[in-house]
Coordinates of C-alpha atoms in Angstrom, one line a residue:
X401 CA 184.7 105.2 93.8
X402 CA 184.7 103.5 90.3
X403 CA 185.6 105.3 87.4
X404 CA 182.4 105.4 84.8
X405 CA 183.0 107.3 81.7
X406 CA 179.7 109.3 80.4
X407 CA 179.3 108.9 76.7
X408 CA 177.0 111.7 74.4
X409 CA 174.9 108.0 73.6
X410 CA 174.2 106.6 76.2
X411 CA 174.1 106.3 80.8
X412 CA 177.7 103.3 80.1
X413 CA 176.9 101.5 83.3
X414 CA 176.2 97.8 82.4
X415 CA 173.4 96.4 83.7
X416 CA 174.2 93.4 83.8
X417 CA 177.8 94.4 85.6
X418 CA 177.8 92.8 89.1
X419 CA 178.0 96.1 91.2
X420 CA 178.5 94.1 94.1
X421 CA 181.7 93.7 93.3
X422 CA 182.4 96.2 91.0
X423 CA 181.6 98.8 94.3
X424 CA 182.6 97.8 97.2
X425 CA 184.8 99.7 99.9
X426 CA 185.5 97.4 102.8
X427 CA 182.9 94.8 102.5
X428 CA 179.8 97.2 101.7
X429 CA 178.8 99.1 98.7
X430 CA 180.4 102.8 98.0
X431 CA 177.2 103.9 96.6
X432 CA 174.4 102.6 99.5
X433 CA 170.9 103.8 98.7
X434 CA 168.6 103.9 101.2
X435 CA 164.6 104.2 100.7
X436 CA 161.7 106.0 102.8
X437 CA 158.1 105.7 102.5
X438 CA 155.8 108.3 101.4
X439 CA 152.7 107.6 102.4
X440 CA 149.1 108.5 101.5
X441 CA 147.1 110.8 104.3
X442 CA 143.8 109.2 104.2
X443 CA 144.6 106.0 103.8
X444 CA 147.5 105.4 105.5
X445 CA 148.5 103.3 102.4
X446 CA 152.1 103.0 100.9
X447 CA 152.3 105.5 97.8
X448 CA 155.9 106.7 96.7
X449 CA 159.4 105.7 98.0
X450 CA 162.2 108.4 98.4
X451 CA 165.9 107.2 98.0
X452 CA 168.7 108.5 100.3
X453 CA 172.3 108.1 99.3
X454 CA 174.8 106.8 101.6
X455 CA 178.6 107.2 100.2
X456 CA 181.2 104.6 101.9
X457 CA 184.4 106.0 101.5
X458 CA 188.2 104.3 102.1
X459 CA 189.1 106.9 104.2
X460 CA 186.2 109.1 105.0
X461 CA 184.2 106.3 105.7
X462 CA 180.0 106.9 105.4
X463 CA 179.4 110.5 104.5
X464 CA 175.6 111.3 103.9
X465 CA 174.8 113.8 101.0
X466 CA 174.6 116.9 102.6
X467 CA 178.3 116.6 103.2
X468 CA 179.0 115.1 99.2
X469 CA 175.9 116.5 97.6
X470 CA 177.8 120.4 96.5
X471 CA 181.5 118.9 96.6
X472 CA 180.3 116.0 93.5
X473 CA 178.7 118.7 92.0
X474 CA 181.9 121.2 91.4
X475 CA 182.9 118.2 88.2
X476 CA 181.5 114.7 86.4
X477 CA 181.9 113.1 89.5
X478 CA 178.0 113.8 90.1
X479 CA 177.7 112.0 86.7
X480 CA 179.4 109.3 88.0
X481 CA 178.3 108.7 91.0
X482 CA 173.9 109.4 89.2
X483 CA 174.4 106.5 86.9
X484 CA 175.0 104.5 90.0
X485 CA 172.6 105.5 92.2
X486 CA 170.6 104.7 88.7
X487 CA 171.3 101.2 88.4
X488 CA 170.8 100.8 92.0
X489 CA 167.8 102.1 92.2
X490 CA 166.0 100.4 88.4
X491 CA 167.6 96.9 90.5
X492 CA 164.9 98.0 93.7
X493 CA 162.1 98.6 90.9
X494 CA 162.5 95.2 90.1
X495 CA 163.4 93.8 92.8
X496 CA 160.3 95.5 94.6
X497 CA 157.7 93.7 91.3
X498 CA 159.0 90.6 91.9
X499 CA 157.5 90.8 95.2
X500 CA 154.6 92.9 94.3
X501 CA 155.0 95.3 96.9
X502 CA 152.7 98.4 95.3
X503 CA 154.8 101.7 96.0
X504 CA 153.8 104.3 92.2
X505 CA 157.5 105.3 91.9
X506 CA 161.0 106.1 93.5
X507 CA 162.9 109.2 93.3
X508 CA 166.5 109.5 92.4
X509 CA 168.6 112.3 93.3
X510 CA 169.6 114.0 89.7
X511 CA 172.2 116.5 89.3
X512 CA 171.7 119.8 87.0
X513 CA 175.2 119.2 85.2
X514 CA 173.4 115.9 83.9
X515 CA 169.7 117.3 83.3
X516 CA 171.7 120.1 80.8
X517 CA 173.9 118.0 79.1
X518 CA 174.5 116.7 76.2
X519 CA 171.9 113.6 74.9
X520 CA 170.4 113.1 78.3
X521 CA 167.1 112.6 77.4
X522 CA 168.9 109.7 74.5
X523 CA 170.6 108.3 77.8
X524 CA 168.5 107.4 79.5
X525 CA 166.0 106.0 77.2
X526 CA 168.5 103.9 76.4
X527 CA 168.8 102.6 80.0
X528 CA 165.8 102.4 80.2
X529 CA 165.2 100.2 77.0
X530 CA 168.5 98.5 78.6
X531 CA 167.1 97.7 81.7
X532 CA 163.6 96.9 80.9
X533 CA 162.1 100.1 83.5
X534 CA 159.0 101.3 83.4
X535 CA 159.8 105.6 82.7
X536 CA 156.6 106.3 85.0
X537 CA 158.3 104.1 88.3
X538 CA 161.5 106.7 88.5
X539 CA 160.6 110.3 89.4
X540 CA 164.0 112.5 89.5
X541 CA 164.3 114.2 92.5
X542 CA 166.0 117.9 91.9
X543 CA 168.1 119.9 93.6
X544 CA 166.0 122.3 95.5
X545 CA 169.0 125.3 94.1
X546 CA 167.0 125.3 91.2
X547 CA 165.2 127.2 91.7
X548 CA 167.7 129.7 92.1
X549 CA 170.5 128.5 89.7
X550 CA 167.9 127.1 87.1
X551 CA 167.2 128.1 83.9
X552 CA 165.4 127.4 80.4
X553 CA 167.5 124.5 79.3
X554 CA 166.9 122.5 82.8
X555 CA 163.3 123.6 82.2
X556 CA 163.1 122.2 79.1
X557 CA 164.3 119.2 79.3
X558 CA 162.3 118.1 82.1
X559 CA 159.1 118.9 80.0
X560 CA 160.2 116.8 77.6
X561 CA 162.0 113.4 79.7
X562 CA 158.5 113.9 81.3
X563 CA 156.5 113.6 78.0
X564 CA 158.8 109.9 78.0
X565 CA 156.9 108.9 81.6
X566 CA 159.6 110.1 84.1
X567 CA 158.4 112.4 86.7
X568 CA 160.1 115.4 88.6
X569 CA 160.4 116.6 92.3
X570 CA 161.4 119.4 93.9
X571 CA 162.8 119.1 98.0
X572 CA 162.6 122.3 100.6
X573 CA 159.9 124.0 99.5
X574 CA 158.1 126.9 101.4
X575 CA 161.5 128.0 104.1
X576 CA 162.7 130.4 104.4
X577 CA 164.8 130.3 101.6
X578 CA 162.5 128.7 99.1
X579 CA 162.0 131.5 96.8
X580 CA 158.7 130.1 94.7
X581 CA 157.7 132.7 92.7
X582 CA 160.4 130.1 90.5
X583 CA 158.4 127.0 90.1
X584 CA 156.6 129.1 88.3
X585 CA 159.7 128.1 85.5
X586 CA 159.7 124.7 86.4
X587 CA 157.3 121.9 85.1
X588 CA 157.6 119.2 88.2
X589 CA 155.0 117.0 88.8
X590 CA 155.9 116.5 92.7
X591 CA 157.0 119.3 95.8
X592 CA 157.8 118.5 98.9
X593 CA 157.8 121.2 101.5
X594 CA 159.9 121.5 103.6
X595 CA 159.8 121.3 107.3
X596 CA 160.0 124.7 108.3
X597 CA 156.3 124.5 107.7
X598 CA 154.8 122.0 110.0
X599 CA 155.8 124.9 112.6
X600 CA 153.0 126.1 111.6
X601 CA 150.1 124.0 111.7
X602 CA 149.2 124.0 115.3
X603 CA 149.5 127.9 115.7
X604 CA 146.1 129.4 115.1
X605 CA 143.7 129.1 111.9
X606 CA 145.9 131.5 110.6
X607 CA 149.2 130.0 110.4
X608 CA 147.0 126.7 108.8
X609 CA 145.2 129.3 106.3
X610 CA 148.4 130.2 105.6
X611 CA 149.5 126.1 105.3
X612 CA 146.8 125.1 102.4
X613 CA 148.0 128.4 100.8
X614 CA 151.0 127.2 99.8
X615 CA 149.6 123.6 99.3
X616 CA 147.3 125.2 96.9
X617 CA 150.2 127.3 95.6
X618 CA 151.7 124.5 94.6
X619 CA 148.0 122.3 93.1
X620 CA 148.0 126.1 91.0
X621 CA 151.3 125.5 89.8
X622 CA 149.9 122.0 88.2
X623 CA 151.9 119.5 90.7
X624 CA 151.2 117.6 93.6
X625 CA 152.1 118.9 97.3
X626 CA 153.8 116.3 99.5
X627 CA 154.5 117.5 103.7
X628 CA 157.9 115.9 104.9
X629 CA 159.7 115.9 108.4
X630 CA 155.8 114.8 109.3
X631 CA 155.9 113.4 112.6
X632 CA 152.9 112.8 114.3
X633 CA 149.3 111.7 114.1
X634 CA 147.7 115.6 114.5
X635 CA 149.7 117.6 111.7
X636 CA 149.3 114.8 109.4
X637 CA 145.4 115.1 110.2
X638 CA 146.1 119.1 109.9
X639 CA 148.4 118.4 106.4
X640 CA 145.3 116.9 105.7
X641 CA 143.1 119.5 106.6
X642 CA 144.7 122.1 105.2
X643 CA 145.0 119.7 101.7
X644 CA 147.9 118.0 101.9
X645 CA 147.3 114.5 100.9
X646 CA 151.0 112.6 101.1
X647 CA 154.3 112.5 103.5
X648 CA 156.8 111.2 104.9
X649 CA 158.6 111.0 107.8
X650 CA 158.8 109.1 111.2
X651 CA 155.3 108.8 111.6
X652 CA 154.9 107.1 107.9
X653 CA 158.9 105.5 108.1
X654 CA 162.4 105.7 108.3
X655 CA 165.1 105.0 105.8
X656 CA 165.7 101.6 105.4
X657 CA 167.4 99.3 102.9
X658 CA 164.8 98.2 100.0
X659 CA 165.6 94.7 100.9
X660 CA 163.5 95.6 103.8
X661 CA 160.6 96.7 102.0
X662 CA 156.9 94.4 102.3
X663 CA 153.6 94.1 102.3
X664 CA 152.1 95.1 105.1
X665 CA 151.6 92.3 106.7
X666 CA 147.8 90.8 107.8
X667 CA 146.6 93.3 110.9
X668 CA 150.4 94.6 111.0
X669 CA 152.8 97.5 110.0
X670 CA 156.1 97.7 107.8
X671 CA 158.6 95.0 108.2
X672 CA 161.5 96.4 109.5

């Protein structure tokens, strides 16, 4: 993958550069982003798009985030990766809007190292201006580790970037290792609940009430709850009863390349 220098003024990936030729490994993009639909339970319509990045490497093959994120974040390599992901995300926003595909935002993973870097806000605003991208179309997905490792600077930057129109989301919330009370320190817009929570949905009224309490807690923090790992209509119905309005998982749709995202055909489902 090309090294891209991060300076104090702007993200330096040129949006007019041919990323297809600059970042290819064995004919594939070195950084390859896919998206899955987050649906509104009541209408079944697309609400948001969550991204997932794969790295195609010459020596190790294809790597998934669970493999490369923790290593990349030990150095400035995560900043270079973030720039390529943001470039592909803004390209996707443009392409989807050109074909009138409805979505409120799509997510991009943001490393905590970038969030606390010098001039982060100005870099992002310069890049949004350069590419003509509406900040409301971008939701930065943070590592759930922010609840443990995050500090007041991260919280301040989240608030400042939200004031600029960006959204923020924390995933994997509410699991066994998730410190719920720490959510109070980070003013995010969306919280994706851990798939572990789905295991409580069909275990009786008390368990369903517990799920509802997690949703209420997220709502009380001024954020919107999103369920992850929703695999059946029964789960979707129970989550809706618990007042969770949005969900992702096999029921909503698998990860796919941006070019395969299409509006529903009349009488049919989204193209895959």
